[in-house]
mmCIF file of C-alpha atoms and ligand atoms in Angstrom:
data_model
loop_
_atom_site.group_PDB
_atom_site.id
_atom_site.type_symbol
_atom_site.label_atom_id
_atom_site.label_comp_id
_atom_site.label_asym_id
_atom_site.label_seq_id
_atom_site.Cartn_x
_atom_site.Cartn_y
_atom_site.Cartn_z
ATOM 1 C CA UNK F 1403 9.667 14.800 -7.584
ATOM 2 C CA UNK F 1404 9.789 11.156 -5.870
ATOM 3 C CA UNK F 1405 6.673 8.919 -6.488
ATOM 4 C CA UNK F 1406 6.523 5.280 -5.385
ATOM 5 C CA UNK F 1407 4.476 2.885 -4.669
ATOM 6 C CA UNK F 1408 5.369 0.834 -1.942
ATOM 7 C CA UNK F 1409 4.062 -2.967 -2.713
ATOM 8 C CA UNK F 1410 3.868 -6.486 -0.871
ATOM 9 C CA UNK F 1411 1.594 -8.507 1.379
ATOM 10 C CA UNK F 1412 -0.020 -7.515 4.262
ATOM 11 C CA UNK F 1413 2.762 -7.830 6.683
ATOM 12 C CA UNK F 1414 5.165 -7.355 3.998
ATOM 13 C CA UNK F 1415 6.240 -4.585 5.956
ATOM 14 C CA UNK F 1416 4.964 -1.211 3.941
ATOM 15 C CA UNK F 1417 3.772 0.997 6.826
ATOM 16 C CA UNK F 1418 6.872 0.426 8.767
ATOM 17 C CA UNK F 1419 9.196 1.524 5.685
ATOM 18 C CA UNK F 1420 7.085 3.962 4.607
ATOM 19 C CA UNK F 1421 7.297 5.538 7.787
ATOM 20 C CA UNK F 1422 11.205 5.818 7.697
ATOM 21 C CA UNK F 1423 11.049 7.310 4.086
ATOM 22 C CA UNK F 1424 8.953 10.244 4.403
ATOM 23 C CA UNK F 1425 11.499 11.617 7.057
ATOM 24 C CA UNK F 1426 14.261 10.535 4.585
ATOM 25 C CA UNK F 1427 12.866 11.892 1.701
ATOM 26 C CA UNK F 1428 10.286 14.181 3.175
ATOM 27 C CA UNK F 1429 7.073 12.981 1.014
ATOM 28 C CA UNK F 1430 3.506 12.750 1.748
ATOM 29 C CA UNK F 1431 2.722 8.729 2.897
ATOM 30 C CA UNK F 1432 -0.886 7.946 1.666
ATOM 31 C CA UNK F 1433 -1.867 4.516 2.891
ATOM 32 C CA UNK F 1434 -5.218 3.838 1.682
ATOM 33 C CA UNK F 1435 -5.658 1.133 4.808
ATOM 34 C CA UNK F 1436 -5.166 3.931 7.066
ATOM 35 C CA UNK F 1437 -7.634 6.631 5.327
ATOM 36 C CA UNK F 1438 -10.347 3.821 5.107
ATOM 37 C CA UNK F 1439 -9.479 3.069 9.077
ATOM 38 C CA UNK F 1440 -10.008 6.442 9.719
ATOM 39 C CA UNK F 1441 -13.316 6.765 7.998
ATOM 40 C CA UNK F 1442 -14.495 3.840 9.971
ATOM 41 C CA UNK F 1443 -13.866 4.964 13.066
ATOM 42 C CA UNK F 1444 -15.675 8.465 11.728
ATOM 43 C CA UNK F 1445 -18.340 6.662 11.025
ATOM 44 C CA UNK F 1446 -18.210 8.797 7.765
ATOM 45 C CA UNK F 1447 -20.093 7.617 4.548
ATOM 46 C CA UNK F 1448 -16.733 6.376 2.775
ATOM 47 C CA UNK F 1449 -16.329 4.534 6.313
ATOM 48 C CA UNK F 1450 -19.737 2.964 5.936
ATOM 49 C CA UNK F 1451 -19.063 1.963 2.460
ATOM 50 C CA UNK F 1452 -15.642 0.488 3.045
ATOM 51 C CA UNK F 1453 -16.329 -1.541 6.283
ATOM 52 C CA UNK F 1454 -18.252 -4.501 5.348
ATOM 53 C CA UNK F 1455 -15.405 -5.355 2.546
ATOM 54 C CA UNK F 1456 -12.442 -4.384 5.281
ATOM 55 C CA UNK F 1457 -14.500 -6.829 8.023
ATOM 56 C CA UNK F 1458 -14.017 -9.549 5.693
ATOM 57 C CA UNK F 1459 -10.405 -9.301 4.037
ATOM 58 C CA UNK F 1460 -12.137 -8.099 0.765
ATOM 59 C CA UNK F 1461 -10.693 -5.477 -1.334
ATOM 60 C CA UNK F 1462 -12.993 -2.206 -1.321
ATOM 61 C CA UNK F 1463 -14.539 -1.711 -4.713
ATOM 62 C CA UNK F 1464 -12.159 -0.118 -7.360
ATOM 63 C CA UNK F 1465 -14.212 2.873 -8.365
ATOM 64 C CA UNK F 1466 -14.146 4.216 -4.181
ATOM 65 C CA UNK F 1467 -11.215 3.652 -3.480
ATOM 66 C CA UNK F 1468 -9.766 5.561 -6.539
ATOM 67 C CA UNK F 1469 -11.639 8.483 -5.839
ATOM 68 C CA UNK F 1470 -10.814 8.441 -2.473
ATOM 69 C CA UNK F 1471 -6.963 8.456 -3.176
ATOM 70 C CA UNK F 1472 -7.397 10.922 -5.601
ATOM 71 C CA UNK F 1473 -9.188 13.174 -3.120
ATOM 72 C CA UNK F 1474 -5.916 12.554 -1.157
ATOM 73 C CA UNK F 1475 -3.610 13.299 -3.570
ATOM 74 C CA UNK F 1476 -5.674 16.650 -4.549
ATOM 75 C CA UNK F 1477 -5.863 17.859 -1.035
ATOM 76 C CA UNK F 1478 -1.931 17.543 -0.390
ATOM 77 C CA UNK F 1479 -0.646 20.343 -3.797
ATOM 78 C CA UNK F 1480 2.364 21.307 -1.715
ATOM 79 C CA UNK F 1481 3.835 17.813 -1.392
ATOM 80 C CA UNK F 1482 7.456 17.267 -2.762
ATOM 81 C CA UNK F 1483 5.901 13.663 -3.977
ATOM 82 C CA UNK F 1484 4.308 10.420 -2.919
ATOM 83 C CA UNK F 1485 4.467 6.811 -1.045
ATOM 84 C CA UNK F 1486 1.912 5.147 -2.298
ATOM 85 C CA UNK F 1487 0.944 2.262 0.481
ATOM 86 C CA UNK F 1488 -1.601 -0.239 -0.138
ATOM 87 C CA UNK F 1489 -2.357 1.679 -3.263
ATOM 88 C CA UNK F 1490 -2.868 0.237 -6.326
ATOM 89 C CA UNK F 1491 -4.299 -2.920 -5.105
ATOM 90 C CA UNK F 1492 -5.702 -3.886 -8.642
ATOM 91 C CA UNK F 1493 -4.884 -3.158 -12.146
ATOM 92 C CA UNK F 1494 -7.509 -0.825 -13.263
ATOM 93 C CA UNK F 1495 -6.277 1.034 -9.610
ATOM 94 C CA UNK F 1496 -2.970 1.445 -11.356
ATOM 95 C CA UNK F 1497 -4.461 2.288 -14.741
ATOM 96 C CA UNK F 1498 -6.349 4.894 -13.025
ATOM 97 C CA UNK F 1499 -3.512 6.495 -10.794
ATOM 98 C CA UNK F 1500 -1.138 7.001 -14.044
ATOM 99 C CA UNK F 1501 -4.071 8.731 -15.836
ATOM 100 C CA UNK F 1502 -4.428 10.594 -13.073
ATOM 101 C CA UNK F 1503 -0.479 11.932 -12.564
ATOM 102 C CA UNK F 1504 -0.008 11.984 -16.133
ATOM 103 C CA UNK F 1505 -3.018 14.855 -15.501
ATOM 104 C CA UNK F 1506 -1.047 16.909 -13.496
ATOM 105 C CA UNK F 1507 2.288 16.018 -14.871
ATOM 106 C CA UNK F 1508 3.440 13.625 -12.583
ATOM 107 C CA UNK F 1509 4.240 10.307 -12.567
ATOM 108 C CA UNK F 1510 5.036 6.992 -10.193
ATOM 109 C CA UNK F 1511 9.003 6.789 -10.137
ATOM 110 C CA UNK F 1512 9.009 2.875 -9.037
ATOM 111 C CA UNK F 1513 7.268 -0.257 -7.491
ATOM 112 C CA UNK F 1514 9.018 -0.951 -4.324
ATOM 113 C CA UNK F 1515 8.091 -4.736 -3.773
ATOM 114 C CA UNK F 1516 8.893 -5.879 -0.040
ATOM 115 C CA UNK F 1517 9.030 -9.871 -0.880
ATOM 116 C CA UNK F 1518 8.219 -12.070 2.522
ATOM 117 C CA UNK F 1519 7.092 -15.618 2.229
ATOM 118 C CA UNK F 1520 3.566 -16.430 3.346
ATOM 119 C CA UNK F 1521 3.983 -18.082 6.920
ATOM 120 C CA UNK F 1522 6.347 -15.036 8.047
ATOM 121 C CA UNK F 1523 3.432 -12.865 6.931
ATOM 122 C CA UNK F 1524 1.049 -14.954 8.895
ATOM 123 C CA UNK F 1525 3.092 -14.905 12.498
ATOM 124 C CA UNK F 1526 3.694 -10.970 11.657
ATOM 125 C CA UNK F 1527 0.186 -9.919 11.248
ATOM 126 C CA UNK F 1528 -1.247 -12.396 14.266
ATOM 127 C CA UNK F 1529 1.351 -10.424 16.485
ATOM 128 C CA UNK F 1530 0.265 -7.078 15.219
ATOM 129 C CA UNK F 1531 -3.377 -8.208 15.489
ATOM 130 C CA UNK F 1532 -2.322 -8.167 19.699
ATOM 131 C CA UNK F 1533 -1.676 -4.913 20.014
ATOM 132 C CA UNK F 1534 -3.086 -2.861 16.827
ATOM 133 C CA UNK F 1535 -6.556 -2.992 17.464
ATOM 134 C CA UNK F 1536 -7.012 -4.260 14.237
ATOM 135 C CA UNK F 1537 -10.002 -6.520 13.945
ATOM 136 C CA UNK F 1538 -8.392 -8.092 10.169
ATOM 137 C CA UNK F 1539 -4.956 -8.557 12.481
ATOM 138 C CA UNK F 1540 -6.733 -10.499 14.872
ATOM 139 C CA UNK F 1541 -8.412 -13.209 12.892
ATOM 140 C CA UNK F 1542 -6.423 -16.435 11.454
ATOM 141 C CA UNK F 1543 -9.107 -16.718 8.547
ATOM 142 C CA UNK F 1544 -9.314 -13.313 7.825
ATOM 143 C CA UNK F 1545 -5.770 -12.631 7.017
ATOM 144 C CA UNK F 1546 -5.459 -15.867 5.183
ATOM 145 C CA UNK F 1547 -8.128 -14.438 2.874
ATOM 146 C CA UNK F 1548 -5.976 -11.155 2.544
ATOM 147 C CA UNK F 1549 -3.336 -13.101 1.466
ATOM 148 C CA UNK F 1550 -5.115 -14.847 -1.090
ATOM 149 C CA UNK F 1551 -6.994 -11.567 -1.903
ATOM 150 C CA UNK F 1552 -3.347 -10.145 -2.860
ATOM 151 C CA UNK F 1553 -2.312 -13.429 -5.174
ATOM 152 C CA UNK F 1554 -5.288 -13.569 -6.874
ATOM 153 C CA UNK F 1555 -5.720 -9.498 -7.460
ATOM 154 C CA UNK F 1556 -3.128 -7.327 -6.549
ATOM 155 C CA UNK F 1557 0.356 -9.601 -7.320
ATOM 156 C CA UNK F 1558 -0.504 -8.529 -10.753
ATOM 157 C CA UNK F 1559 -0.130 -5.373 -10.306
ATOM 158 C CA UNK F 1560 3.489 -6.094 -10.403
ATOM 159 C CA UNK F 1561 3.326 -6.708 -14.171
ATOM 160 C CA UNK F 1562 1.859 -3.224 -14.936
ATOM 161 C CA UNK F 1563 4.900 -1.026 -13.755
ATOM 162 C CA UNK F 1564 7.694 -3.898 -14.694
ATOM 163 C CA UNK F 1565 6.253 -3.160 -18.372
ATOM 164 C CA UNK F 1566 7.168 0.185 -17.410
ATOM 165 C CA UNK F 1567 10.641 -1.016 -15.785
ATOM 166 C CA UNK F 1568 10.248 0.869 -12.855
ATOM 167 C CA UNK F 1569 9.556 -2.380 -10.285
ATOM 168 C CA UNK F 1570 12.042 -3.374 -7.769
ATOM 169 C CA UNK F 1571 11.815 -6.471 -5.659
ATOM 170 C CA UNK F 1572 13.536 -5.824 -2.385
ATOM 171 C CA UNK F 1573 14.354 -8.554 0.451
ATOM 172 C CA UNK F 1574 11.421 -7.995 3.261
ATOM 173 C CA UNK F 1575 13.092 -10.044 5.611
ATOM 174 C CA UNK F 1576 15.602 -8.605 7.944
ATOM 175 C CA UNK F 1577 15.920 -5.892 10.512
ATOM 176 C CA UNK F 1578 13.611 -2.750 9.608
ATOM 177 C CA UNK F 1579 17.255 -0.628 9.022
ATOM 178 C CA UNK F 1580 18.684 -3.033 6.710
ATOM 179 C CA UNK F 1581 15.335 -3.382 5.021
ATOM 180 C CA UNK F 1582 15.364 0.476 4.976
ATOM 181 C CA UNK F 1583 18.474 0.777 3.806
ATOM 182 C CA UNK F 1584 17.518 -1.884 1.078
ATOM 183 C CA UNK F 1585 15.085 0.391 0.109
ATOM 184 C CA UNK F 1586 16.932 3.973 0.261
ATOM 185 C CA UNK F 1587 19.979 2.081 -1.925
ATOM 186 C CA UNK F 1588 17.563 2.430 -4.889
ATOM 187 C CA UNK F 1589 15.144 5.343 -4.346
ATOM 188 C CA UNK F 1590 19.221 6.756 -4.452
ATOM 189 C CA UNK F 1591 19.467 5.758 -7.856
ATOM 190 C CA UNK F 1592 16.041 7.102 -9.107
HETATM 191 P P1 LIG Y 1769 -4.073 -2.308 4.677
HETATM 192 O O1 LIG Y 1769 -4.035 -1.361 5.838
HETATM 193 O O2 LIG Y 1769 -3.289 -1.797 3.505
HETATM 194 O O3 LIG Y 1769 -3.695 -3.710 5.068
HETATM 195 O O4 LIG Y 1769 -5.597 -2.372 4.174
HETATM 196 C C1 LIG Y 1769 -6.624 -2.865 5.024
HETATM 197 C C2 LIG Y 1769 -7.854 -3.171 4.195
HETATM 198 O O5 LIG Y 1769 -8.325 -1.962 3.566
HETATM 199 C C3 LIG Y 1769 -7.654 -4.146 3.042
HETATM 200 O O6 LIG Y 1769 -7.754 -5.504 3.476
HETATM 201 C C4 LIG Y 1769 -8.797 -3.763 2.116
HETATM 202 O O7 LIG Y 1769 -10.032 -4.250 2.586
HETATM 203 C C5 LIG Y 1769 -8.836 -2.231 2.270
HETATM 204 N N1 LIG Y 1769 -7.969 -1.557 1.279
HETATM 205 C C6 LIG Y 1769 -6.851 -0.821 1.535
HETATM 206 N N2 LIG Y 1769 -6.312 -0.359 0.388
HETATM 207 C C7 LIG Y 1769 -7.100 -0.809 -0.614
HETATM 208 C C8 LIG Y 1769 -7.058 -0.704 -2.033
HETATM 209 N N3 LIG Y 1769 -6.071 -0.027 -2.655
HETATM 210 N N4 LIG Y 1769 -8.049 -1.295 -2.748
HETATM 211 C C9 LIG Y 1769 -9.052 -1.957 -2.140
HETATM 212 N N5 LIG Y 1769 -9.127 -2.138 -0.823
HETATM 213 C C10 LIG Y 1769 -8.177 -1.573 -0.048
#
């Protein structure tokens, strides 16, 4: 079983990849953006919870958003393993998901880091921001805060699973098939 955790900045690149992989490898893409998105737009109580901090570039609260992933995880038993998108976002979100595979005898294979430099990120997410109907994509000052939301709280994260050696910086600029095939040339080795 395949586990990873697909890592960057917003606009690194994750959703796009992640996409490509779960036909590749056929596993179960949980991007905790999208679930969140989806509960918004529900207007379910997670969604209610979840929108001021998502309006603003903040990070949801650690203790909803694990149990939300976990409820994720829990509802998908059949799946031949994980991409992990947006997810952990913070260290005790990391802490958390190991205790939580290590539960059920599972674990996270590797960190795949897409690295982009900041102003590419920028232009990427203000074009997205045209067409996604993404209220966070639209707004200069709210994706600058994501940004800095991910330096000061979630670039850390990095530390946890190199400790573990299973991170991986990849090159995030490129086409999205050479980036791909970045990516596949060491989930190949796994
Ligand atoms: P994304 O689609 O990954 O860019 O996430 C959009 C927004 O959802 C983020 O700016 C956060 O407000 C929230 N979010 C997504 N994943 C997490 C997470 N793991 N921890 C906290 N907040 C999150």
């Amino acid at each position: 079983m395949i586990n990873l955790v697909l890592f960057g900045p917003p606009g690194a690149g994750k959703g796009t990849q992640a996409e490509l992989l779960i036909n590749k490898y056929n596993l179960k893409h949980i991007s905790t953006g999208d679930v969140f998105r989806k509960n918004i737009k529900e207007e379910t109580e997670l969604g209610l919870k979840a929108k001021s901090y998502i309006d603003k570039g903040e990070l949801v609260p650690d203790a909803v958003t694990i149990s939300m992933l976990e409820d994720v995880v829990d509802s998908n038993p059949d799946a031949n393993g994980f991409i992990f998108d947006g997810f952990p976002r913070t260290t005790p979100q990391a802490e958390s998901l190991g205790k939580f595979l290590s539960a059920k005898d599972m674990q996270i294979s590797a960190m795949l880091a897409l690295e982009v430099k900041d102003e590419v990120l920028v232009e990427r997410l203000l074009n997205r921001g045209k067409d996604s109907g993404r209220a966070d994509d639209a707004d200069e000052s709210i994706i600058k805060n994501r940004i800095s939301q991910y330096y000061e709280k979630t670039a850390i994260v990095k530390d946890f699973y190199s400790a573990q050696n299973k991170y991986f910086g990849i090159n995030g600029i490129g086409s999205v098939e050479e980036i791909s095939v970045r990516l596949s040339n060491i989930i190949d080795t796994l």
